[in-house]
Coordinates of C-alpha atoms in Angstrom, one line a residue:
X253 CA 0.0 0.0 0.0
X254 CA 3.0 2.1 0.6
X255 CA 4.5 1.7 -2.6
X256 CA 1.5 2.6 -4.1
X257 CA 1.0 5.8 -2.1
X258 CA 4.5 6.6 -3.3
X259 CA 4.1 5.7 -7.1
X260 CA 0.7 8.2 -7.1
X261 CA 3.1 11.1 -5.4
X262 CA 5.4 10.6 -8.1
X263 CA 2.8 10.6 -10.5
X264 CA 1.3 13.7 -9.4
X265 CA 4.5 15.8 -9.1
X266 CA 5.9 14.7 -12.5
X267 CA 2.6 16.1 -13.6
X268 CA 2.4 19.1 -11.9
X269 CA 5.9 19.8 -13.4
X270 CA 5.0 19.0 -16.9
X271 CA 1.9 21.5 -16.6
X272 CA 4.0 24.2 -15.4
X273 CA 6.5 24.1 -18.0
X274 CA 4.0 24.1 -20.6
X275 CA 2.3 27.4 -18.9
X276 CA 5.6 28.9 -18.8
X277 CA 6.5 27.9 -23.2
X278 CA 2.8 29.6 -23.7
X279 CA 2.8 32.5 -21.7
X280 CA 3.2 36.0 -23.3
X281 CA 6.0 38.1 -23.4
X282 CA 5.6 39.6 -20.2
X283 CA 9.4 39.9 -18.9
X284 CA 10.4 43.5 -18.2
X285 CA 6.9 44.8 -18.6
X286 CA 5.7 46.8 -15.6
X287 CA 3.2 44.5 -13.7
X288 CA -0.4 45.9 -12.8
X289 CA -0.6 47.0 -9.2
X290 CA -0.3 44.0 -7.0
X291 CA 1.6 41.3 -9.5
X292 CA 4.7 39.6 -8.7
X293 CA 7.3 41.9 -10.7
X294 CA 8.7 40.2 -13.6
X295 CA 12.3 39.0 -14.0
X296 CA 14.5 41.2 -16.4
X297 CA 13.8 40.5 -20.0
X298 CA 17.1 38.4 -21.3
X299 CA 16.9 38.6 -24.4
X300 CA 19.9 40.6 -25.6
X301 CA 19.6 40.4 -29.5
X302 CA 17.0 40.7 -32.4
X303 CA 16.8 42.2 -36.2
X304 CA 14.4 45.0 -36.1
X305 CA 11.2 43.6 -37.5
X306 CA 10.5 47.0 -39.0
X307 CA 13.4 49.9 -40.7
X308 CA 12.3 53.3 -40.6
X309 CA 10.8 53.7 -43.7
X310 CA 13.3 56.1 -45.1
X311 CA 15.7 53.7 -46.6
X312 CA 19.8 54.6 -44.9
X313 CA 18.6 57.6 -43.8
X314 CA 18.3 55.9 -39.9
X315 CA 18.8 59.3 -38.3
X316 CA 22.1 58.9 -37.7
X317 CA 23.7 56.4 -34.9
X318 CA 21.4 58.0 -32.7
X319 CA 18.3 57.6 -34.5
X320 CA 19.2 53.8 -35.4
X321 CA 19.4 53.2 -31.3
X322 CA 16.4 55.1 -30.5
X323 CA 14.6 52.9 -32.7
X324 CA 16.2 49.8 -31.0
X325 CA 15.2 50.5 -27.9
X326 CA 11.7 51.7 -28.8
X327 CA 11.3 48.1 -30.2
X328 CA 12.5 46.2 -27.3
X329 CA 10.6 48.0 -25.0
X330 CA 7.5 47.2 -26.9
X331 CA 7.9 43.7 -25.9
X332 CA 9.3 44.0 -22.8
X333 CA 13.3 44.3 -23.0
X334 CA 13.2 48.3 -22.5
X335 CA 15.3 47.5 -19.6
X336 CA 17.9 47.0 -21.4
X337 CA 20.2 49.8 -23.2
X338 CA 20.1 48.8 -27.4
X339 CA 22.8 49.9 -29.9
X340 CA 22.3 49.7 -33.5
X341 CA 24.9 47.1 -35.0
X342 CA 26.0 50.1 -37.5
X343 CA 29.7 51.3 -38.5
X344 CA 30.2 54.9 -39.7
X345 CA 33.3 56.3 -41.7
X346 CA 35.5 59.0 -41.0
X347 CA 34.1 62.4 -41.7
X348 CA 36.1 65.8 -41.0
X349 CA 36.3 66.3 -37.8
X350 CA 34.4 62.8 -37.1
X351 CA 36.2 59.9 -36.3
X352 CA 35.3 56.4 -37.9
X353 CA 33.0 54.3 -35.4
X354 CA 33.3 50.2 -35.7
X355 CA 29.7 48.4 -35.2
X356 CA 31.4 46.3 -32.8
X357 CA 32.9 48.7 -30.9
X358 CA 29.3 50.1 -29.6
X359 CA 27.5 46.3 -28.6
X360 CA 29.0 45.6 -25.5
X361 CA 31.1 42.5 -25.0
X362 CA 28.3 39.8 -24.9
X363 CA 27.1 37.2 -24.6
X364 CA 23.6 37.6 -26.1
X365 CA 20.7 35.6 -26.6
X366 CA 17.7 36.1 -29.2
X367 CA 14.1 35.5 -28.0
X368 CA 13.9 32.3 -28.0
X369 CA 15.9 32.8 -24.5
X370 CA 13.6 34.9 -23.3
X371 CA 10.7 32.9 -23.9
X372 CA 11.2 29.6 -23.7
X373 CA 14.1 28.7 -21.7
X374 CA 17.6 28.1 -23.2
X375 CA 16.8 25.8 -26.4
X376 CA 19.7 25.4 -29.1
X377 CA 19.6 28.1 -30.6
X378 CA 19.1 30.8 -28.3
X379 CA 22.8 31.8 -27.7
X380 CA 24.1 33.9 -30.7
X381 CA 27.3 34.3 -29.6
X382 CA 29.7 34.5 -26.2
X383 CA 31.6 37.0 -26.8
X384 CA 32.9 39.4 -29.6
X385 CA 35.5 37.4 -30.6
X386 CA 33.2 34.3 -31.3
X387 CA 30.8 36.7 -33.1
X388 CA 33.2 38.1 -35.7
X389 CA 35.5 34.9 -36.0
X390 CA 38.8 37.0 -34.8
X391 CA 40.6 33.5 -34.7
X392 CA 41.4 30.6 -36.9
X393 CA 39.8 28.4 -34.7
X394 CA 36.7 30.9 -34.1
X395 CA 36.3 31.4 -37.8
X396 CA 36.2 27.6 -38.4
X397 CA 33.3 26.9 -35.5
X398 CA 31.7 30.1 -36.6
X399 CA 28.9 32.1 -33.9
X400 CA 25.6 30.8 -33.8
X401 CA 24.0 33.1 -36.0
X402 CA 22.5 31.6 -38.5
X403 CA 18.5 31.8 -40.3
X404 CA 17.0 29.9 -37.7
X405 CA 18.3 32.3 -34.5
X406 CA 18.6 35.7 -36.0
X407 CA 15.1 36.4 -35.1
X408 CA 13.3 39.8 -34.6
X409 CA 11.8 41.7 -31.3
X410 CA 8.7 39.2 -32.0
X411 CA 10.6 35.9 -32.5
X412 CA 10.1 35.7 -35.8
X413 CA 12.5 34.2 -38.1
X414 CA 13.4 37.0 -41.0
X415 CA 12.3 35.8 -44.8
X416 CA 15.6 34.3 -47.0
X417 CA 16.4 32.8 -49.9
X418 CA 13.7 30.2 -50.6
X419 CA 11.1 31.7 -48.5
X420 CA 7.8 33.6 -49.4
X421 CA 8.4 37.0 -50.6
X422 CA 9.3 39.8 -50.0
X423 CA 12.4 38.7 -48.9
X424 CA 14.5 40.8 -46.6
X425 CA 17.5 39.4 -45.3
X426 CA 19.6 42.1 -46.7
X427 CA 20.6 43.8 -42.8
X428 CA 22.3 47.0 -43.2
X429 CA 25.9 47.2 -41.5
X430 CA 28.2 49.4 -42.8
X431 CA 30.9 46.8 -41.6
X432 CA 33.5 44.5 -42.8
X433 CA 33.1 40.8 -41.9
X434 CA 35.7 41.8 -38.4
X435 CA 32.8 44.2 -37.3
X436 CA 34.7 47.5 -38.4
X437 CA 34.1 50.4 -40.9
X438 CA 35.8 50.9 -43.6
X439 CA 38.7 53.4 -44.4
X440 CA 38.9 53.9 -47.8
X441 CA 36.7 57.1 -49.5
X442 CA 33.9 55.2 -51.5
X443 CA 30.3 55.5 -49.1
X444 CA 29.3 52.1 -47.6
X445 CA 26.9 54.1 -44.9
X446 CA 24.4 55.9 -47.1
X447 CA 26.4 59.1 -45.5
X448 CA 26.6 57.5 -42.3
X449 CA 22.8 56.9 -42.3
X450 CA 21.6 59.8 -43.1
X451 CA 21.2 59.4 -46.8
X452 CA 18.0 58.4 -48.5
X453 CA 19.0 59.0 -51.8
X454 CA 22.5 59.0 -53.0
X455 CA 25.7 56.8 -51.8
X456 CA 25.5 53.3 -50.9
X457 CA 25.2 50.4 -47.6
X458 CA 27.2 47.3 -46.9
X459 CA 24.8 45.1 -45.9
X460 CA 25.3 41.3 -44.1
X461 CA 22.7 38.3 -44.9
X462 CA 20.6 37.5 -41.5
X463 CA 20.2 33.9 -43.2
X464 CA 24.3 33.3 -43.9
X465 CA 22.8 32.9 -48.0
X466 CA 24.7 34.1 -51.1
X467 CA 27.7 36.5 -51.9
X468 CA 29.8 35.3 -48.8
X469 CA 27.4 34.1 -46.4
X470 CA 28.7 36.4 -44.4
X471 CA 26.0 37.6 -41.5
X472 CA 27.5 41.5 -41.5
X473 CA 29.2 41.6 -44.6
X474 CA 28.0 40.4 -47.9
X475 CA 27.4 43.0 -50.7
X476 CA 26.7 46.3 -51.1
X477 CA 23.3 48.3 -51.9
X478 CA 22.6 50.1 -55.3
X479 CA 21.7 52.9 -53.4
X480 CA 19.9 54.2 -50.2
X481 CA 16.5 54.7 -50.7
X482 CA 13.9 52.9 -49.6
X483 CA 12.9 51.1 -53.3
X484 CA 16.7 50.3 -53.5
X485 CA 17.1 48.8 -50.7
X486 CA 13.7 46.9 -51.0
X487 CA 14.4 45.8 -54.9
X488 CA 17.6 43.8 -53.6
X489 CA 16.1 42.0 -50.7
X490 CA 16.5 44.4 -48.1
X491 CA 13.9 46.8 -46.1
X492 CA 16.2 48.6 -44.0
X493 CA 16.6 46.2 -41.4
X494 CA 19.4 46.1 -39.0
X495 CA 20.7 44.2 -36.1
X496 CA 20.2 45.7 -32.3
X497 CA 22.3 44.2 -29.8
X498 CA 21.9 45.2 -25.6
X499 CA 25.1 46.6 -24.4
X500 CA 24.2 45.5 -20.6

C-alpha cells in the first residue's frame, strides 16, 4: 500500500511539473513589462539580440547612430526588454572632424541571446554568440566553428525568423551594416553608410545576410546596396533592417 502511495506522489508531481512548464512555453512576453498594481514583478527581459522587424521607412537615412538606437530601444521596450540599453549594430566612416566608429565597438562584449531565451528557456539556438571574438571569428579556430547566428536564430523583437532565400516573398535578409566581416568600418573614401545613415538618396550600404545565404554568407558583410533609398534597398532584398544588440 506504501508503494503505491509513493508511485501516485510521483505521478502527481511529474505532472504538476509537466503543466508548469507548458504554462511557462505559452505564456506572453511579459518579462520587463511593468506589472499591474499588485503582481509579482517580472524578472528582467534576457533577451539581448534581435533584427528589427520593422526599418524606418526612409531607406539609410536611420537618423544617424542615434536615431538607429532610439529605434532599437523603442522596439524592445514594446515587448518587454526596455530595460535594457540597445545599440544599433551600425559602422560609420571617418568624416572631417568625425572619427570612424566600428559596429562592434558600440554592442558591449556579450554574450547575447535572441528571444527564443527569453521565452522559452535556453533551447539550441538561443545563444548567438559569447563574446565578440566568437561573433566576428577573430581567430582561426573561431572562424572555423563560426557564432551561432544563423536563419534559424537571427530572429526579430517578436521571434520571428526573417524571410531568405527560398522563402515567401518579400524577402528581406539584406541587414544594413556598414561593416566588414571583423565588425569594423571601412577606411577607404567610397560610401558604404548611405552618409553615415543619413542618406536616403544618394551613396550606398554594406549590408550582411541575416540567413548566412549568397555573396559570402557572411552575417555582417556580404554585398553592397545600389543605393539608399527605400525602393533600393527593398528591390535587392532588403527593407532597412538592422541588427540591435543590448550593451548590458
Amino acid at each position: 500500500m506504501a508503494e503505491k502511495r509513493a508511485y501516485v506522489v510521483v505521478w502527481c508531481t511529474l505532472m504538476l511539473a509537466s503543466c508548469l512548464m507548458l504554462a511557462q512555453q505559452n505564456a506572453p512576453n511579459t518579462q520587463g513589462v511593468t506589472p499591474p498594481p499588485g503582481s509579482p514583478t517580472p524578472t528582467p527581459a534576457r533577451m539581448t539580440f534581435f533584427v528589427t522587424s520593422v526599418g524606418l521607412g526612409k531607406g539609410g537615412d536611420l537618423g544617424g547612430l542615434a536615431g538607429a538606437d532610439a529605434h532599437c530601444q523603442a522596439l524592445a521596450a514594446a515587448v518587454g526588454a526596455g530595460g535594457h540599453t540597445w545599440h544599433a549594430y551600425l559602422s560609420t566612416q571617418a568624416r572631417p572632424g568625425q572619427p570612424a566608429v566600428n559596429a562592434r565597438d558600440r554592442i558591449g562584449t556579450g554574450p547575447w541571446f535572441n528571444w527564443s531565451f527569453a521565452q522559452l528557456g535556453a533551447p539550441q539556438n538561443a545563444i548567438i554568440s559569447a563574446d565578440l571574438a566568437e561573433l566576428h571569428g577573430d581567430t582561426l579556430v573561431q572562424a572555423q566553428r563560426g557564432s551561432n547566428l544563423f536563419k534559424q536564430s537571427t530572429r526579430n523583437e517578436h521571434g520571428q525568423v526573417i524571410h531568405g532565400i527560398g522563402d515567401t516573398p518579400p524577402i528581406q535578409h539584406e541587414i544594413l551594416t556598414g561593416s566588414k566581416w571583423d565588425g569594423r568600418a571601412y577606411m577607404d573614401n567610397a560610401d558604404h553608410t548611405c552618409n553615415n545613415w543619413t542618406s536616403s538618396s544618394t551613396g550606398s550600404a554594406q549590408l550582411g545576410h541575416s540567413d548566412r545565404i549568397g555573396n559570402g554568407s557572411s552575417w555582417n558583410s556580404s554585398n553592397a546596396t545600389t543605393g539608399c533609398s527605400q525602393a533600393a534597398l527593398e528591390s535587392s532584398g532588403g527593407a532597412g533592417l538592422f541588427y540591435c544588440f543590448a550593451i548590458n
